[in-house]
Coordinates of C-alpha atoms in Angstrom, one line a residue:
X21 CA 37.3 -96.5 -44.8
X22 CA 33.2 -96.1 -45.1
X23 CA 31.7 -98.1 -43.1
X24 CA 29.5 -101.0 -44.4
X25 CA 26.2 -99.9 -43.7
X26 CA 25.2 -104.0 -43.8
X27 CA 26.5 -104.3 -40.1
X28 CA 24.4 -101.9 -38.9
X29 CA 21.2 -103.7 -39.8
X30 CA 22.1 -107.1 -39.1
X31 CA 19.5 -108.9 -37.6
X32 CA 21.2 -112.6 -37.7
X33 CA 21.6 -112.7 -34.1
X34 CA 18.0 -111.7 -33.2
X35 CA 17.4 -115.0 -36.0
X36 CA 20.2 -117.1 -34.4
X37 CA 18.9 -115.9 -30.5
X38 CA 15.3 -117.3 -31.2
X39 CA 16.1 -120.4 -32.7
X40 CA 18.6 -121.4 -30.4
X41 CA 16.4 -120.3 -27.3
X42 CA 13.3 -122.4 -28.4
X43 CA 15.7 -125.6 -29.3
X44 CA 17.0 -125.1 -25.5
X45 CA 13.3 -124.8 -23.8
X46 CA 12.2 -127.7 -25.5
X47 CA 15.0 -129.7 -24.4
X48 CA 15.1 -128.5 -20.7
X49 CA 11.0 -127.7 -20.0
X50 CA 10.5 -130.5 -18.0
X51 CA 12.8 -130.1 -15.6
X52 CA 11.9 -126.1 -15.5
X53 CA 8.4 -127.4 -14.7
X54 CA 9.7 -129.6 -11.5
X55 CA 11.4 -126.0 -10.5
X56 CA 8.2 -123.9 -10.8
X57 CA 6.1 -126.5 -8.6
X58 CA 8.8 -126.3 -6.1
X59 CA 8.7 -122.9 -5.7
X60 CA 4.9 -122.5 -5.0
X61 CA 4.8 -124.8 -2.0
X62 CA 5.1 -123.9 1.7
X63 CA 3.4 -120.9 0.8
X64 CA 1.5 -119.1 3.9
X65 CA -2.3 -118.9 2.7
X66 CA -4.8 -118.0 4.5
X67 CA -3.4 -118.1 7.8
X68 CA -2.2 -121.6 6.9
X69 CA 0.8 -123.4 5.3
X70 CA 0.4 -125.2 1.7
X71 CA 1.0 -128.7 2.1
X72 CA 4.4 -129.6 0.8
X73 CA 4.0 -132.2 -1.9
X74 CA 7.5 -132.8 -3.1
X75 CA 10.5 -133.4 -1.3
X76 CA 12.6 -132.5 -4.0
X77 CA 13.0 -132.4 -7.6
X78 CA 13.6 -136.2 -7.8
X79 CA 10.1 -136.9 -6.3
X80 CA 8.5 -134.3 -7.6
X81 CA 9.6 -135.5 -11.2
X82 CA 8.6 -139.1 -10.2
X83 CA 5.4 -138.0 -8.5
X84 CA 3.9 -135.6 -11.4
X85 CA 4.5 -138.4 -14.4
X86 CA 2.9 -141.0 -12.0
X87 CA 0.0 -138.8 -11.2
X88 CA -0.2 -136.4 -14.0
X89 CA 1.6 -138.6 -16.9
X90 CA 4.6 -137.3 -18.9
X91 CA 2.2 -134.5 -20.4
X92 CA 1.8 -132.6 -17.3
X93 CA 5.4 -132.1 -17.6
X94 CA 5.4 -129.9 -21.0
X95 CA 2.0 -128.0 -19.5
X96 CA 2.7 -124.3 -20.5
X97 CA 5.5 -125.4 -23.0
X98 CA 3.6 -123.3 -26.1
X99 CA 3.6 -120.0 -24.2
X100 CA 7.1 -121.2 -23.0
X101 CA 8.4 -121.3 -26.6
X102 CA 6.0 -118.0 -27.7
X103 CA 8.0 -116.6 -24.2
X104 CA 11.6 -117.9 -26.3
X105 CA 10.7 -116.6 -29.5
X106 CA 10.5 -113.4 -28.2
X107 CA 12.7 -113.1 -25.1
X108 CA 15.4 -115.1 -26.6
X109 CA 15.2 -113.5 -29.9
X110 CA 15.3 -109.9 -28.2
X111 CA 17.4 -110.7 -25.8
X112 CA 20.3 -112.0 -27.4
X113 CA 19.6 -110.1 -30.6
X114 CA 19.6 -106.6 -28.5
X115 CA 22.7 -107.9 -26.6
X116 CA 25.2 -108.9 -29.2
X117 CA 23.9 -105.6 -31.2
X118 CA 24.2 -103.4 -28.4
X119 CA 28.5 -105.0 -27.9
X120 CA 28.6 -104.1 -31.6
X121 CA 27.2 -100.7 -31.0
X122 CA 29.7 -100.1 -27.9
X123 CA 32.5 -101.0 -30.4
X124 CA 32.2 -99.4 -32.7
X125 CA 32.8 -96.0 -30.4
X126 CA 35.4 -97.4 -28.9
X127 CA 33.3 -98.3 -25.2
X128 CA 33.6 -102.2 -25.6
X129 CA 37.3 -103.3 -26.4
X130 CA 40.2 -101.6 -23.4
X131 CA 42.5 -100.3 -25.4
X132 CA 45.5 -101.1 -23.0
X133 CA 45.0 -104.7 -22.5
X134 CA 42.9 -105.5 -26.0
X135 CA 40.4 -107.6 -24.3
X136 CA 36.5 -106.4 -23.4
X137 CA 35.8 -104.1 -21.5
X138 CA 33.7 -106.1 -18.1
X139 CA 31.4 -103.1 -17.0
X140 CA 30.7 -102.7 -21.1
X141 CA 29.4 -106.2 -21.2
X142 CA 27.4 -106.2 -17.9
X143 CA 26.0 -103.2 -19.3
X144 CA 25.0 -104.4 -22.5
X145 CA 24.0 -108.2 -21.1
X146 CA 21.8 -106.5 -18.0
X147 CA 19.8 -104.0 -20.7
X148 CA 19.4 -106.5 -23.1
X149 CA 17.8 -108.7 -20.0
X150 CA 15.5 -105.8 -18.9
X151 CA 14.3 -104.8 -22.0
X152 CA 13.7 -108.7 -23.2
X153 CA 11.9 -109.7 -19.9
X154 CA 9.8 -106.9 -20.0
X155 CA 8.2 -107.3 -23.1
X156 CA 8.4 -111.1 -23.0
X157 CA 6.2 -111.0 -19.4
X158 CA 2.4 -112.1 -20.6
X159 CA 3.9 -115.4 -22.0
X160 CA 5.7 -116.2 -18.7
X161 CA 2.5 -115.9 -16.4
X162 CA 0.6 -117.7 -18.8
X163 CA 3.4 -120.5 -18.5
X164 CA 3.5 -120.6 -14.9
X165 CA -0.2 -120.5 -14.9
X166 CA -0.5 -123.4 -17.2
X167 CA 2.8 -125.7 -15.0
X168 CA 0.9 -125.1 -11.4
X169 CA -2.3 -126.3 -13.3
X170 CA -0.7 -129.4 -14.8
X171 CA -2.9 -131.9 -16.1
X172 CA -6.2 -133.5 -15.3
X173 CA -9.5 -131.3 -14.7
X174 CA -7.9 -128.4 -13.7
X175 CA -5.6 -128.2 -16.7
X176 CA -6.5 -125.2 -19.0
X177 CA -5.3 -124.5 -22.4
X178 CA -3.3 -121.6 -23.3
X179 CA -6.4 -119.6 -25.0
X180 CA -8.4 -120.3 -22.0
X181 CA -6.0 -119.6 -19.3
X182 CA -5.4 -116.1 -21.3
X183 CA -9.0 -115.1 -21.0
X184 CA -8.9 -116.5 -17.3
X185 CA -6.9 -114.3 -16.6
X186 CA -7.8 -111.0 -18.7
X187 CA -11.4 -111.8 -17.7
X188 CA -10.6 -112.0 -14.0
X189 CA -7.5 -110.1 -13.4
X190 CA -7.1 -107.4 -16.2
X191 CA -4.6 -106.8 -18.5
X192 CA -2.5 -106.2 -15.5
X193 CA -2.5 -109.5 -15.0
X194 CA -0.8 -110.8 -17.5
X195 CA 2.4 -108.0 -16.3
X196 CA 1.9 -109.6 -13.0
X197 CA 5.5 -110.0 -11.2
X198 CA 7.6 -108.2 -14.2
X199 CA 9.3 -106.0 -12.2
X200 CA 11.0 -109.2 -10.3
X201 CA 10.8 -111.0 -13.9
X202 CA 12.9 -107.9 -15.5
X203 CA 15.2 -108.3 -12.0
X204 CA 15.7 -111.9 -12.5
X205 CA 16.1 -111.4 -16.2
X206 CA 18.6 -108.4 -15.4
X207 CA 21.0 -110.7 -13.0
X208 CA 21.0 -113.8 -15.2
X209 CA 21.9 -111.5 -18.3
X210 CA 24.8 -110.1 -16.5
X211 CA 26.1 -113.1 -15.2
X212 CA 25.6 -115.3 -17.9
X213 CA 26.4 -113.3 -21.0
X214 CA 29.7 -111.8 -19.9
X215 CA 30.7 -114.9 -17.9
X216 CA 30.2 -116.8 -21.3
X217 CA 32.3 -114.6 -23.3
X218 CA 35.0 -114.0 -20.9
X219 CA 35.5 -118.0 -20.1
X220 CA 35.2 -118.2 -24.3
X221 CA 37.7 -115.5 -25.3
X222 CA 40.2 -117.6 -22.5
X223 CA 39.7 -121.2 -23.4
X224 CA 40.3 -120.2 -26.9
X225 CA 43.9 -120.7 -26.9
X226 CA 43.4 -124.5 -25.7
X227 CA 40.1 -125.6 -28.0
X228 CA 39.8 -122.6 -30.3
X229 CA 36.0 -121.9 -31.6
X230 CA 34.8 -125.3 -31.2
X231 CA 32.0 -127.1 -29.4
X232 CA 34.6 -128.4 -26.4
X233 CA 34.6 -124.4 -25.7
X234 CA 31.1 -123.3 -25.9
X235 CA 30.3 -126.8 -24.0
X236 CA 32.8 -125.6 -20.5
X237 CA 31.9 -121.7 -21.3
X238 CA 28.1 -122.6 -21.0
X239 CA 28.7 -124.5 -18.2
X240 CA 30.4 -122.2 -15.9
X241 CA 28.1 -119.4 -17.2
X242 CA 24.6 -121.3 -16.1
X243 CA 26.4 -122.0 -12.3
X244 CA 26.7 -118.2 -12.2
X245 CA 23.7 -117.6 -13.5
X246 CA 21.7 -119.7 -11.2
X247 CA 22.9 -118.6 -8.1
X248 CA 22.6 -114.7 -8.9
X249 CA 18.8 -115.5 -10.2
X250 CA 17.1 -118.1 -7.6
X251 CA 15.9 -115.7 -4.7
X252 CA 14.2 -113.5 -7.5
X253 CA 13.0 -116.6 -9.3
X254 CA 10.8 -118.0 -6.4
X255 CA 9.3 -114.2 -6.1
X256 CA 8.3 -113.7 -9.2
X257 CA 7.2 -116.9 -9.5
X258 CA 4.5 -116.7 -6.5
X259 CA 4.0 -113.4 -7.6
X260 CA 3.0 -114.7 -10.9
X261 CA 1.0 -117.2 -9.6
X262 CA -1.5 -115.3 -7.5
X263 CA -4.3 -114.7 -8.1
X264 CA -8.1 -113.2 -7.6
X265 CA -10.6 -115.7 -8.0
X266 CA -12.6 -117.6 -5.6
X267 CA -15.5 -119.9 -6.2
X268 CA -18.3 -120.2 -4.5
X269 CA -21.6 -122.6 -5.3
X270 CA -19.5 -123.0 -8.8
X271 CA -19.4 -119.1 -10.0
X272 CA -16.2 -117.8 -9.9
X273 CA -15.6 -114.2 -8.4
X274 CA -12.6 -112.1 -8.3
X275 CA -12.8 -110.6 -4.6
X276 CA -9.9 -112.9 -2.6
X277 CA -7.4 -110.8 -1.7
X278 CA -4.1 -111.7 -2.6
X279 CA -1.3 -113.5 -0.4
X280 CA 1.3 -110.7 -1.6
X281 CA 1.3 -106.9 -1.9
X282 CA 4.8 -106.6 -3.7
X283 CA 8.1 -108.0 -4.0
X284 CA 9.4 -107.0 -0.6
X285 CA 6.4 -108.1 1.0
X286 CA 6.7 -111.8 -1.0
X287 CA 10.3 -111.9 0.4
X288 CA 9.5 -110.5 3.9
X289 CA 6.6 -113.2 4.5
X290 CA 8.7 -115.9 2.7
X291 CA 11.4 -115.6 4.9
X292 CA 10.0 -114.6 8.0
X293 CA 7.1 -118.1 7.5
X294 CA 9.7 -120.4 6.1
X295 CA 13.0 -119.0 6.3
X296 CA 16.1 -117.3 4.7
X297 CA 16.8 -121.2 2.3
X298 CA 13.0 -120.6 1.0
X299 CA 14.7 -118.4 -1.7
X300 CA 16.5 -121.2 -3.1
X301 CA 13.6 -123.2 -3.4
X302 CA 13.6 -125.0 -6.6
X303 CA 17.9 -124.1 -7.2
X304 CA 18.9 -127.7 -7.8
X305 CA 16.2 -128.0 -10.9
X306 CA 17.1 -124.3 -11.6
X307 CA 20.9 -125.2 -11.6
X308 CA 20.2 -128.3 -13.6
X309 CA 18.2 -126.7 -16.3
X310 CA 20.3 -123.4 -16.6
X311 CA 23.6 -126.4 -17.5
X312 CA 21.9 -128.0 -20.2
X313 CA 19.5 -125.2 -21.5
X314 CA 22.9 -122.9 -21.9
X315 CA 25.1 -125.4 -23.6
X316 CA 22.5 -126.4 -25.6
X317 CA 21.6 -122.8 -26.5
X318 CA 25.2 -121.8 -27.2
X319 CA 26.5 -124.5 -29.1
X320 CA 22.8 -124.2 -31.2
X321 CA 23.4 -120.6 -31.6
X322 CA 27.3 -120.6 -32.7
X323 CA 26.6 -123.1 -35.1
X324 CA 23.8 -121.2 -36.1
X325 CA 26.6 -118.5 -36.4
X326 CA 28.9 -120.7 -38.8
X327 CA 26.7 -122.0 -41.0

């Protein structure tokens, strides 16, 4: 039989991926913004320790709507949904073509026991990840640029915190931290997209292809997820989040040198200054994002996929 040439060039999922991605961050952002203030404090500058501010996602929730009002909570949220439109449409999009593209030579589906294939998804899920993350990388610094500044006079918009940092930094800066960005990107996609599938393809005989499925699938997926991706969240995050610029008699200069030379050297001085639990910094908001932003993503995108 000739193959339909339609399935080659269908680009529904990239559609359905993008949608359902921004629905999610919009839902989840302000608990992802609790998570990224988290993870910058305790930090060892300048021969000194950053004054913790939170003690935990509780307060620091609490403390940034009574200092900063709700706002502050969705600062970055437009590079946060330009990030989703094009991490989450590539991402998903690239995975779910690449499992098609696997099948249909014969690498995806185990032809003994007739289910998938695990080291075929992880493959397909940890490409799609790196290849997504990479691209996507501008939009996250300029979002974690934009949570750290939050709101009042140092709040910046996204145009201006853009030519901040190209001015100041380069258009390296706006890369800054992808290579922990594509490694966070890499362990999350192949946790959560094969974990999601598996747990799917298995609950199926007890609530078929309904929402009470892609609700428990999602669920266990983002557990997975969150563990594999903390340590290499809170890297890439104070990686992200350095930067050049000192001011002195109000002109701003770009000669400080910055707290971290890599991403071994951000986890050597993290845990040697604060120890090993630093790296988990920020896991319960991380952990409590990941639930809902999954379930909402998946059940957005399968009924995306029915309708």
């Amino acid at each position: 039989m000739k193959e339909n040439p339609a399935k080659k060039r269908d680009i529904r999922p990239f559609i359905y991926g993008g949608l359902a991605s921004i629905t999610a961050e919009f839902g989840t952002f302000p608990i992802d913004t609790t998570k990224t203030r988290l993870q910058i404090q305790g930090q060892k500058i300048d021969q000194t320790f950053a004054k913790l501010r939170y003690n935990g996602m509780t307060d620091a929730f609490i403390k940034i709507t009574k200092e900063e009002g709700l706002k502050a909570l969705y600062s970055g949220i437009w590079p946060a949904v330009l990030r989703q439109a094009l991490y989450g449409t590539i991402k998903f999009g690239t995975y779910y073509s690449l499992k098609s593209f696997a099948n249909d030579y014969g690498l995806l589906i185990n032809p003994k026991t007739g289910s998938e294939r695990i080291w075929s998804n992880i493959l397909c899920a940890a490409s799609a990840g790196a290849i997504s993350s990479a691209i996507a990388n501008p939009t996250d610094v300029l979002k974690v640029r934009m949570q750290v500044h939050g709101k009042g006079n140092q709040q910046k918009s996204l145009w201006s915190c853009f030519h901040e940092i190209y001015k100041y930094e380069g258009i390296h800066g706006l890369w800054r931290g992808v290579g922990p960005t594509a490694q966070r990107a890499i362990a999350i996609a192949s946790v959560e997209l094969p974990v999601y599938d598996f747990c799917k393809s298995q609950l199926m005989c007890y609530f078929g292809d309904h929402v009470a499925n892609h609700f428990v699938s999602s669920s266990i997926a983002s557990l997975g997820s969150a563990i594999a991706s903390t340590p290499i969240d809170v890297i890439r995050t104070r990686l992200m989040n350095q930067r050049r610029i000192t001011v002195v008699n109000g002109m701003a200069t770009a000669t400080t040198q910055k707290i971290y030379t890599g991403s071994l050297d951000c986890v050597v001085q993290t845990v040697r200054n604060e120890g090993i639990l630093a790296l988990y910094k920020g896991f319960i908001p991380t952990w409590v994002r990941m639930g809902p932003w999954n379930i909402i993503f998946f059940i957005t995108y399968e009924q995306l996929k029915k309708y």
